[in-house]
Amino acid sequence: IQYREKSVFIDTFTIQAPSVKIFATGAWRYGPIGEFLCNPPGEGFPGEVSIDGTIQVSEIGWLSSRIPEIRRIEGSLDADFQLRGPIGRPAVTATVSLKDGVLRPQMNLPLLEEIRLEASVTPSIIEIRQLQGLLGGAAFRINGTVTDPMAENPVADIQLQGDNLLFYRDKGLRLRADTDLSLRGSLNQLVVSGELAVTDGLFDRYINWLGSLQGNRAPESTGGVELFSFQSPPLKDMRFDVKIRSKAPFRIRSNIVRGQLRPYLGLIGSGETPLLLGKVYVDSARLRLPAGTMLMENGIVQFLESDPDRPVLELGGTSRMLGYDITMLVEGPYDDPVVRLTSSPPLSNEDILLLVLTGTPPPREGRTIDSEARNLNVAVYIGRDLIARWFSGDEESTTESVLERFELEVGRDVTQKGEETLQAQFRLTRGIFQKNDTLFITGEKDVFNYYNAGLRIVFRFK
């Protein structure tokens, strides 16, 4: 430090710690230093400062212990800063650069990695020139401004864009979407708006339907459809106005149902209580029953404004069992739906239910119930359920299990001898001649009581 011509000059100022280094040079212009030393001011230091410096942080991981919402943070930070003005309250400007950043939130959100940030900071505005990285392996980019950052209520105008970004990944659930979102407004009145176009959605969980058969035990309440929730301001008071559309079907693949959905939803509400409104269309679904498969060719799930936590079902399905065409209609709240069954030729409600659940044909004069076949249907169904439960893991398997490639259907029709037909197929591979074809090995017991086996290739065209 030098003193000359009524000014204090900082030739070199250095602080070094294991992960932080600070370098600075500059000047403090006040007046005769003797006068200052003999008569120090009553409040603060007078005079003007002009200081330039650099901050280098080789590892920012220690910040995670000071931010409760962050589980892990990595990266190196460089900042060039300038202090200008009264020494008691100088204006600060800076250029900030973050490299090789990694961020893992405490909530069940995906990892952000390879983060790179270029930003400038002035007393009047923070400008994010470039913030990019990978979210679930897909590139995202953020830019925008924060006006009056030193004020009590700064104003944000920030945009997030990216293709096929991973927003959620948990046991048996995955969601990716093309993203175009904005965050605007003052700190206490933030609004998130824009659009998400689903590019890859998967629900692959074991559904414990056997648990509902445990005696007179009361069913467990689901408490409605629960989304994320922020408990602290300003995110708690943030508002949503986001459209959720479908660029590719959302797939359901569980032990009892497989299908594809197309969401047309709106995310509204606050950060504390976000809500979904709109419709989810069922393009196709297959419901596995003990006696066969129910094909859900159409349907809709509605999230109504009057009760958004309890989506309402309107689903229709058809199946053919033992020569009967069965139609099923499901209506009402998802946690308490009403199921109606009809058949052609017509059967009583009891006979239809017995046929669907066990594969037992309606009683006729001169024909006895084949209890062995009925027990086989139920045993095969329960066996598939137990195997699915045993082999369900916390992480999605990279290869499909044998069970998922094997399909067995008993009793679609009745043979000439009055016995149940049998149809089975095992998927060998995909992409024989083109991307969307599939090769099966098949076997059956047909309506003429013949046993047949062969190969079948299926082509699917868009």
Coordinates of C-alpha atoms in Angstrom, one line a residue:
I1 CA 0.0 0.0 0.0
Q2 CA 1.3 3.5 -0.9
Y3 CA 0.2 7.0 0.1
R4 CA 0.9 9.9 -2.2
E5 CA -0.9 13.0 -3.4
K6 CA -3.7 12.7 -0.8
S7 CA -4.6 9.1 -2.0
V8 CA -4.0 5.6 -0.8
F9 CA -2.9 3.2 -3.6
I10 CA -3.3 -0.5 -3.3
D11 CA -0.5 -2.0 -5.4
T12 CA -1.3 -5.6 -4.5
F13 CA -4.0 -7.2 -2.3
T14 CA -4.1 -11.0 -2.1
I15 CA -6.1 -13.5 -0.1
Q16 CA -5.3 -17.2 -0.6
A17 CA -7.2 -20.1 0.9
P18 CA -7.3 -23.8 -0.1
S19 CA -10.1 -23.2 -2.7
V20 CA -10.4 -19.4 -2.9
K21 CA -8.0 -16.7 -4.2
I22 CA -8.7 -13.0 -4.3
F23 CA -6.5 -10.4 -6.1
A24 CA -7.1 -6.7 -6.2
T25 CA -5.5 -3.3 -7.0
G26 CA -6.8 0.2 -6.9
A27 CA -6.9 3.5 -5.0
W28 CA -8.8 5.3 -2.2
R29 CA -8.8 9.1 -2.6
Y30 CA -9.7 10.9 0.6
G31 CA -7.3 13.8 1.4
P32 CA -4.5 14.4 3.9
I33 CA -4.1 11.1 5.7
G34 CA -2.8 12.9 8.8
E35 CA -6.1 14.8 9.1
F36 CA -8.0 11.5 8.8
L37 CA -5.9 9.8 11.4
C38 CA -6.2 12.7 13.9
N39 CA -9.9 13.3 13.3
P40 CA -11.6 10.1 12.2
P41 CA -15.1 10.5 10.8
G42 CA -18.0 9.7 13.0
E43 CA -19.7 7.3 10.6
G44 CA -17.9 5.1 8.1
F45 CA -15.0 6.0 5.9
P46 CA -15.1 9.0 3.6
G47 CA -13.7 9.3 0.1
E48 CA -14.0 7.6 -3.2
V49 CA -12.6 4.1 -4.2
S50 CA -11.6 2.7 -7.5
I51 CA -10.6 -1.0 -7.2
D52 CA -10.3 -3.8 -9.8
G53 CA -10.0 -7.4 -8.7
T54 CA -10.4 -11.1 -9.5
I55 CA -12.0 -13.9 -7.5
Q56 CA -11.0 -17.5 -8.3
V57 CA -12.9 -20.4 -6.6
S58 CA -11.4 -23.7 -7.7
E59 CA -14.2 -25.8 -6.1
I60 CA -17.6 -24.5 -5.0
G61 CA -18.8 -27.8 -3.4
W62 CA -18.7 -26.2 0.1
L63 CA -21.7 -24.1 -0.9
S64 CA -24.0 -27.1 -0.7
S65 CA -23.7 -27.1 3.1
R66 CA -25.0 -23.6 3.2
I67 CA -28.0 -24.0 0.8
P68 CA -30.6 -26.4 2.2
E69 CA -32.3 -26.9 -1.2
I70 CA -29.1 -28.3 -2.8
R71 CA -27.7 -31.8 -2.1
R72 CA -24.6 -31.5 -4.2
I73 CA -22.8 -28.8 -6.2
E74 CA -19.5 -28.8 -8.1
G75 CA -17.6 -26.5 -10.4
S76 CA -15.0 -23.7 -10.6
L77 CA -15.9 -20.0 -10.5
D78 CA -14.0 -17.0 -11.8
A79 CA -15.2 -13.4 -11.4
D80 CA -13.6 -10.0 -12.5
F81 CA -15.1 -7.2 -10.4
Q82 CA -14.8 -3.4 -10.1
L83 CA -15.7 -1.2 -7.1
R84 CA -16.4 2.5 -7.9
G85 CA -17.8 5.3 -5.8
P86 CA -18.1 6.2 -2.1
I87 CA -16.1 3.8 0.0
G88 CA -19.1 3.3 2.3
R89 CA -21.3 2.1 -0.5
P90 CA -19.4 1.6 -3.8
A91 CA -21.1 0.4 -7.0
V92 CA -20.1 -3.1 -7.8
T93 CA -19.9 -4.5 -11.4
A94 CA -18.7 -8.0 -12.2
T95 CA -18.3 -10.5 -15.0
V96 CA -18.9 -14.1 -13.7
S97 CA -17.9 -17.3 -15.3
L98 CA -18.8 -20.8 -14.1
K99 CA -17.2 -23.9 -15.6
D100 CA -17.8 -27.7 -15.3
G101 CA -20.8 -27.1 -13.0
V102 CA -22.8 -29.9 -11.5
L103 CA -26.0 -29.3 -9.5
R104 CA -28.2 -31.9 -7.8
P105 CA -31.3 -30.5 -5.9
Q106 CA -32.6 -32.0 -2.7
M107 CA -36.0 -32.7 -4.4
N108 CA -36.5 -35.6 -6.8
L109 CA -35.3 -33.6 -9.8
P110 CA -32.7 -34.8 -12.3
L111 CA -29.0 -33.9 -12.2
L112 CA -27.7 -30.8 -14.0
E113 CA -24.2 -31.1 -15.3
E114 CA -21.6 -29.5 -17.6
I115 CA -23.0 -26.2 -16.5
R116 CA -21.3 -23.1 -18.0
L117 CA -22.3 -19.6 -17.1
E118 CA -21.3 -16.2 -18.5
A119 CA -23.0 -13.2 -16.7
S120 CA -22.5 -9.6 -16.0
V121 CA -23.5 -7.8 -12.8
T122 CA -24.1 -4.1 -12.3
P123 CA -25.9 -2.1 -9.6
S124 CA -28.9 -1.8 -12.0
I125 CA -29.1 -5.2 -13.8
I126 CA -27.8 -8.8 -13.8
E127 CA -27.5 -10.1 -17.4
I128 CA -27.3 -13.8 -18.0
R129 CA -25.5 -13.8 -21.3
Q130 CA -25.1 -17.6 -21.5
L131 CA -26.1 -20.3 -19.1
Q132 CA -26.1 -23.8 -20.7
G133 CA -25.5 -27.4 -19.6
L134 CA -27.1 -30.8 -19.7
L135 CA -30.4 -31.8 -18.0
G136 CA -30.7 -35.6 -18.1
G137 CA -28.1 -35.7 -20.9
A138 CA -30.0 -33.1 -23.0
A139 CA -28.7 -29.6 -23.6
F140 CA -30.6 -26.7 -22.1
R141 CA -29.9 -22.9 -22.4
I142 CA -31.0 -20.0 -20.2
N143 CA -30.7 -16.3 -20.8
G144 CA -32.3 -13.2 -19.4
T145 CA -32.0 -10.4 -16.9
V146 CA -32.7 -9.5 -13.3
T147 CA -33.4 -5.7 -12.9
D148 CA -32.6 -3.8 -9.7
P149 CA -30.9 -6.8 -8.1
M150 CA -30.0 -4.8 -5.0
A151 CA -33.6 -3.7 -4.4
E152 CA -36.0 -5.4 -2.0
N153 CA -38.1 -6.7 -4.9
P154 CA -36.0 -7.3 -8.0
V155 CA -37.7 -8.1 -11.4
A156 CA -36.8 -11.2 -13.4
D157 CA -37.2 -11.8 -17.2
I158 CA -35.6 -15.2 -17.8
Q159 CA -36.1 -17.9 -20.6
L160 CA -35.4 -21.6 -20.5
Q161 CA -35.3 -23.6 -23.7
G162 CA -34.2 -27.1 -24.6
D163 CA -35.1 -30.3 -26.5
N164 CA -36.0 -33.6 -24.8
L165 CA -35.1 -32.3 -21.4
L166 CA -35.5 -34.8 -18.5
F167 CA -37.8 -33.3 -15.9
Y168 CA -38.6 -36.2 -13.7
R169 CA -37.1 -39.7 -13.2
D170 CA -38.1 -41.9 -10.3
K171 CA -38.9 -45.6 -9.7
G172 CA -40.9 -46.6 -12.7
L173 CA -41.7 -43.0 -13.9
R174 CA -39.9 -40.9 -16.5
L175 CA -40.8 -37.6 -18.2
R176 CA -38.9 -35.8 -21.0
A177 CA -40.2 -32.8 -22.9
D178 CA -39.3 -30.1 -25.4
T179 CA -39.3 -27.0 -23.3
D180 CA -39.9 -23.3 -23.9
L181 CA -40.6 -21.6 -20.5
S182 CA -40.2 -18.1 -19.1
L183 CA -39.9 -16.7 -15.6
R184 CA -41.1 -13.2 -15.3
G185 CA -42.2 -10.7 -12.6
S186 CA -41.0 -9.3 -9.4
L187 CA -39.5 -11.5 -6.7
N188 CA -42.7 -11.8 -4.7
Q189 CA -44.9 -12.2 -7.8
L190 CA -43.1 -14.6 -10.2
V191 CA -44.9 -16.2 -13.0
V192 CA -43.8 -19.3 -14.9
S193 CA -45.4 -19.6 -18.4
G194 CA -44.8 -21.4 -21.6
E195 CA -45.2 -24.9 -23.1
L196 CA -43.9 -28.4 -22.5
A197 CA -44.2 -30.9 -25.4
V198 CA -43.8 -34.5 -24.0
T199 CA -41.3 -36.4 -26.1
D200 CA -40.7 -39.4 -23.8
G201 CA -43.0 -40.4 -21.0
L202 CA -43.1 -43.8 -19.2
F203 CA -45.0 -45.2 -16.3
D204 CA -43.6 -48.6 -15.4
R205 CA -44.6 -49.7 -11.9
Y206 CA -45.9 -52.8 -10.3
I207 CA -49.6 -52.3 -9.4
N208 CA -50.5 -54.3 -6.3
W209 CA -54.0 -55.3 -7.2
L210 CA -53.7 -58.5 -5.0
G211 CA -53.5 -56.2 -2.0
S212 CA -57.1 -55.2 -2.5
L213 CA -58.1 -58.9 -1.9
Q214 CA -56.8 -59.0 1.7
G215 CA -60.0 -59.7 3.6
N216 CA -62.1 -56.9 4.9
R217 CA -59.2 -54.5 5.3
A218 CA -60.2 -50.9 4.3
P219 CA -58.5 -49.6 1.1
E220 CA -55.8 -47.1 1.6
S221 CA -56.6 -43.6 0.6
T222 CA -54.4 -42.1 -2.1
G223 CA -55.1 -38.5 -1.0
G224 CA -55.5 -37.4 -4.6
V225 CA -52.9 -36.7 -7.3
E226 CA -50.0 -35.0 -5.7
L227 CA -47.5 -32.8 -7.6
F228 CA -44.4 -31.1 -6.3
S229 CA -44.7 -28.4 -3.7
F230 CA -42.4 -25.5 -2.6
Q231 CA -42.7 -24.6 1.0
S232 CA -40.5 -21.4 1.2
P233 CA -40.9 -18.0 -0.5
P234 CA -40.4 -16.8 -3.2
L235 CA -41.0 -20.1 -4.9
K236 CA -44.0 -20.8 -2.6
D237 CA -45.9 -17.8 -4.0
M238 CA -44.8 -18.4 -7.6
R239 CA -47.7 -18.8 -10.2
F240 CA -47.9 -21.2 -13.1
D241 CA -49.4 -20.9 -16.6
V242 CA -47.9 -23.7 -18.5
K243 CA -49.4 -25.7 -21.4
I244 CA -48.5 -29.4 -21.5
R245 CA -48.9 -31.1 -24.9
S246 CA -47.9 -34.4 -26.5
K247 CA -45.3 -34.7 -29.1
A248 CA -45.0 -38.5 -28.5
P249 CA -47.4 -40.7 -26.6
F250 CA -46.9 -41.2 -22.8
R251 CA -46.5 -44.9 -22.3
I252 CA -47.9 -47.1 -19.5
R253 CA -46.3 -50.4 -19.0
S254 CA -47.3 -52.2 -15.8
N255 CA -48.1 -55.8 -14.8
I256 CA -51.8 -55.4 -15.6
V257 CA -52.1 -52.6 -18.2
R258 CA -50.2 -51.3 -21.2
G259 CA -51.1 -48.4 -23.3
Q260 CA -50.4 -44.9 -24.6
L261 CA -51.7 -41.5 -23.5
R262 CA -51.8 -38.0 -25.0
P263 CA -51.9 -35.2 -22.5
Y264 CA -53.5 -31.8 -23.2
L265 CA -53.2 -30.2 -19.8
G266 CA -52.5 -26.9 -18.2
L267 CA -50.3 -26.4 -15.1
I268 CA -51.8 -23.7 -12.9
G269 CA -51.8 -22.7 -9.3
S270 CA -49.0 -21.7 -7.0
G271 CA -45.6 -23.1 -6.1
E272 CA -47.1 -24.4 -2.9
T273 CA -50.3 -26.0 -4.5
P274 CA -49.8 -26.6 -8.3
L275 CA -52.7 -28.0 -10.1
L276 CA -53.4 -29.8 -13.4
L277 CA -56.4 -29.0 -15.5
G278 CA -57.4 -30.4 -18.9
K279 CA -57.7 -33.8 -20.5
V280 CA -55.6 -36.9 -21.2
Y281 CA -56.6 -39.0 -24.1
V282 CA -56.2 -42.8 -24.1
D283 CA -55.0 -43.8 -27.6
S284 CA -54.9 -47.5 -26.9
A285 CA -54.5 -49.7 -23.9
R286 CA -54.6 -53.4 -23.1
L287 CA -55.9 -54.6 -19.7
R288 CA -54.8 -58.1 -18.7
L289 CA -57.6 -60.1 -17.1
P290 CA -57.5 -63.7 -15.8
A291 CA -59.6 -64.9 -18.8
G292 CA -58.1 -62.8 -21.5
T293 CA -57.2 -59.2 -22.6
M294 CA -59.5 -56.2 -22.6
L295 CA -58.7 -53.7 -25.4
M296 CA -59.3 -50.1 -24.5
E297 CA -59.7 -48.5 -27.9
N298 CA -60.8 -45.1 -26.6
G299 CA -61.0 -43.1 -23.4
I300 CA -60.4 -39.8 -21.7
V301 CA -59.1 -38.8 -18.3
Q302 CA -60.3 -35.3 -17.2
F303 CA -58.8 -33.0 -14.6
L304 CA -61.7 -30.8 -13.7
E305 CA -61.4 -27.4 -12.0
S306 CA -64.1 -28.4 -9.4
D307 CA -61.8 -31.2 -8.1
P308 CA -58.4 -31.2 -9.9
D309 CA -56.9 -33.7 -7.4
R310 CA -59.3 -36.4 -8.4
P311 CA -59.2 -37.0 -12.2
V312 CA -62.4 -38.4 -13.7
L313 CA -62.3 -41.5 -16.0
E314 CA -64.3 -42.2 -19.1
L315 CA -62.9 -45.4 -20.6
G316 CA -64.4 -48.0 -22.9
G317 CA -63.0 -51.4 -23.8
T318 CA -63.9 -54.6 -25.6
S319 CA -62.8 -58.3 -25.5
R320 CA -63.8 -61.7 -26.8
M321 CA -64.0 -64.5 -24.3
L322 CA -65.4 -68.0 -25.0
G323 CA -67.3 -66.7 -28.0
Y324 CA -68.8 -63.8 -26.2
D325 CA -68.1 -60.1 -27.1
I326 CA -67.6 -58.2 -23.9
T327 CA -67.9 -54.5 -23.6
M328 CA -66.6 -52.6 -20.5
L329 CA -67.4 -49.0 -19.6
V330 CA -65.4 -47.3 -16.7
E331 CA -66.7 -43.9 -15.4
G332 CA -66.2 -41.8 -12.4
P333 CA -63.3 -40.6 -10.1
Y334 CA -60.0 -42.6 -10.6
D335 CA -60.1 -43.8 -7.0
D336 CA -63.7 -44.8 -7.0
P337 CA -64.9 -45.6 -10.5
V338 CA -68.1 -47.4 -11.7
V339 CA -67.5 -50.4 -14.0
R340 CA -70.3 -51.6 -16.3
L341 CA -70.1 -54.8 -18.3
T342 CA -72.3 -55.9 -21.2
S343 CA -72.0 -58.8 -23.6
S344 CA -73.2 -60.2 -26.9
P345 CA -75.0 -62.6 -26.8
P346 CA -76.4 -61.0 -23.6
L347 CA -75.5 -62.5 -20.2
S348 CA -76.5 -61.6 -16.7
N349 CA -74.2 -59.3 -14.7
E350 CA -73.1 -62.3 -12.5
D351 CA -72.3 -64.4 -15.5
I352 CA -70.3 -61.6 -17.2
L353 CA -68.3 -60.9 -14.1
L354 CA -67.6 -64.6 -13.6
L355 CA -66.5 -64.9 -17.3
V356 CA -64.2 -61.9 -17.1
L357 CA -62.6 -62.8 -13.8
T358 CA -62.2 -66.5 -14.1
G359 CA -63.0 -67.5 -17.7
T360 CA -65.9 -69.6 -16.5
P361 CA -68.6 -69.9 -19.2
P362 CA -72.3 -69.3 -18.2
P363 CA -74.1 -72.4 -17.0
R364 CA -76.2 -74.2 -19.6
E365 CA -78.2 -77.4 -19.5
G366 CA -76.1 -80.4 -20.0
R367 CA -72.8 -78.6 -19.5
T368 CA -70.8 -78.5 -16.3
I369 CA -68.3 -75.9 -15.2
D370 CA -64.7 -76.8 -16.0
S371 CA -63.2 -75.9 -12.7
E372 CA -59.7 -77.1 -13.9
A373 CA -59.7 -74.5 -16.7
R374 CA -61.0 -71.8 -14.4
N375 CA -58.3 -72.5 -11.9
L376 CA -55.7 -72.5 -14.6
N377 CA -56.8 -69.0 -15.8
V378 CA -56.6 -67.6 -12.3
A379 CA -53.3 -69.4 -11.5
V380 CA -51.6 -68.1 -14.6
Y381 CA -52.8 -64.6 -13.9
I382 CA -51.6 -64.6 -10.2
G383 CA -48.4 -66.2 -11.3
R384 CA -47.6 -63.4 -13.7
D385 CA -48.4 -60.9 -11.1
L386 CA -46.1 -62.5 -8.5
I387 CA -43.3 -62.8 -11.0
A388 CA -43.7 -59.1 -12.0
R389 CA -43.6 -58.2 -8.3
W390 CA -40.5 -60.3 -7.6
F391 CA -38.5 -58.8 -10.5
S392 CA -39.6 -55.2 -10.1
G393 CA -36.6 -53.1 -9.1
D394 CA -35.8 -49.6 -8.2
E395 CA -34.2 -48.8 -11.5
E396 CA -35.6 -49.4 -14.9
S397 CA -34.0 -52.5 -16.4
T398 CA -31.9 -52.0 -19.5
T399 CA -33.2 -55.2 -21.0
E400 CA -36.8 -56.5 -21.1
S401 CA -37.6 -59.5 -19.0
V402 CA -38.8 -62.7 -20.6
L403 CA -42.2 -62.1 -18.9
E404 CA -42.7 -58.9 -20.8
R405 CA -42.1 -60.6 -24.2
F406 CA -44.5 -63.5 -23.5
E407 CA -48.2 -63.3 -23.9
L408 CA -50.8 -66.1 -23.1
E409 CA -54.5 -65.9 -23.8
V410 CA -56.8 -68.7 -22.7
G411 CA -60.5 -68.9 -23.7
R412 CA -60.9 -66.4 -26.5
D413 CA -63.2 -68.8 -28.2
V414 CA -64.6 -72.3 -27.6
T415 CA -63.4 -75.3 -29.6
Q416 CA -65.8 -77.8 -31.4
K417 CA -65.5 -80.1 -28.4
G418 CA -66.5 -77.3 -26.0
E419 CA -63.0 -76.6 -24.7
E420 CA -61.2 -73.3 -24.4
T421 CA -58.9 -72.1 -27.1
L422 CA -55.3 -71.3 -26.3
Q423 CA -53.1 -68.6 -27.9
A424 CA -49.5 -67.9 -27.0
Q425 CA -46.8 -65.8 -28.5
F426 CA -43.2 -64.9 -27.6
R427 CA -41.5 -61.9 -29.1
L428 CA -38.1 -62.8 -30.6
T429 CA -36.8 -59.5 -31.9
R430 CA -37.6 -56.2 -33.6
G431 CA -36.3 -54.6 -36.7
I432 CA -36.0 -57.5 -39.1
F433 CA -36.8 -55.6 -42.4
Q434 CA -37.6 -52.2 -41.0
K435 CA -37.5 -50.3 -37.8
N436 CA -41.1 -50.9 -36.7
D437 CA -41.5 -54.6 -37.5
T438 CA -41.6 -57.4 -34.9
L439 CA -41.0 -61.1 -35.1
F440 CA -43.0 -63.6 -32.9
I441 CA -42.9 -67.3 -32.4
T442 CA -46.5 -68.5 -31.9
G443 CA -48.5 -71.4 -30.7
E444 CA -52.2 -72.1 -30.4
K445 CA -55.0 -74.5 -29.8
D446 CA -57.6 -73.5 -32.4
V447 CA -61.4 -73.9 -32.6
F448 CA -60.9 -77.2 -34.4
N449 CA -58.9 -78.7 -31.5
Y450 CA -55.7 -78.6 -33.5
Y451 CA -52.4 -77.4 -32.1
N452 CA -50.5 -75.1 -34.4
A453 CA -47.1 -73.4 -34.1
G454 CA -45.2 -71.0 -36.4
L455 CA -43.6 -67.6 -36.9
R456 CA -45.4 -64.3 -37.3
I457 CA -44.0 -61.0 -38.4
V458 CA -45.9 -57.8 -37.7
F459 CA -45.4 -54.5 -39.6
R460 CA -46.5 -51.2 -38.2
F461 CA -46.9 -48.2 -40.4
K462 CA -47.3 -44.5 -39.4

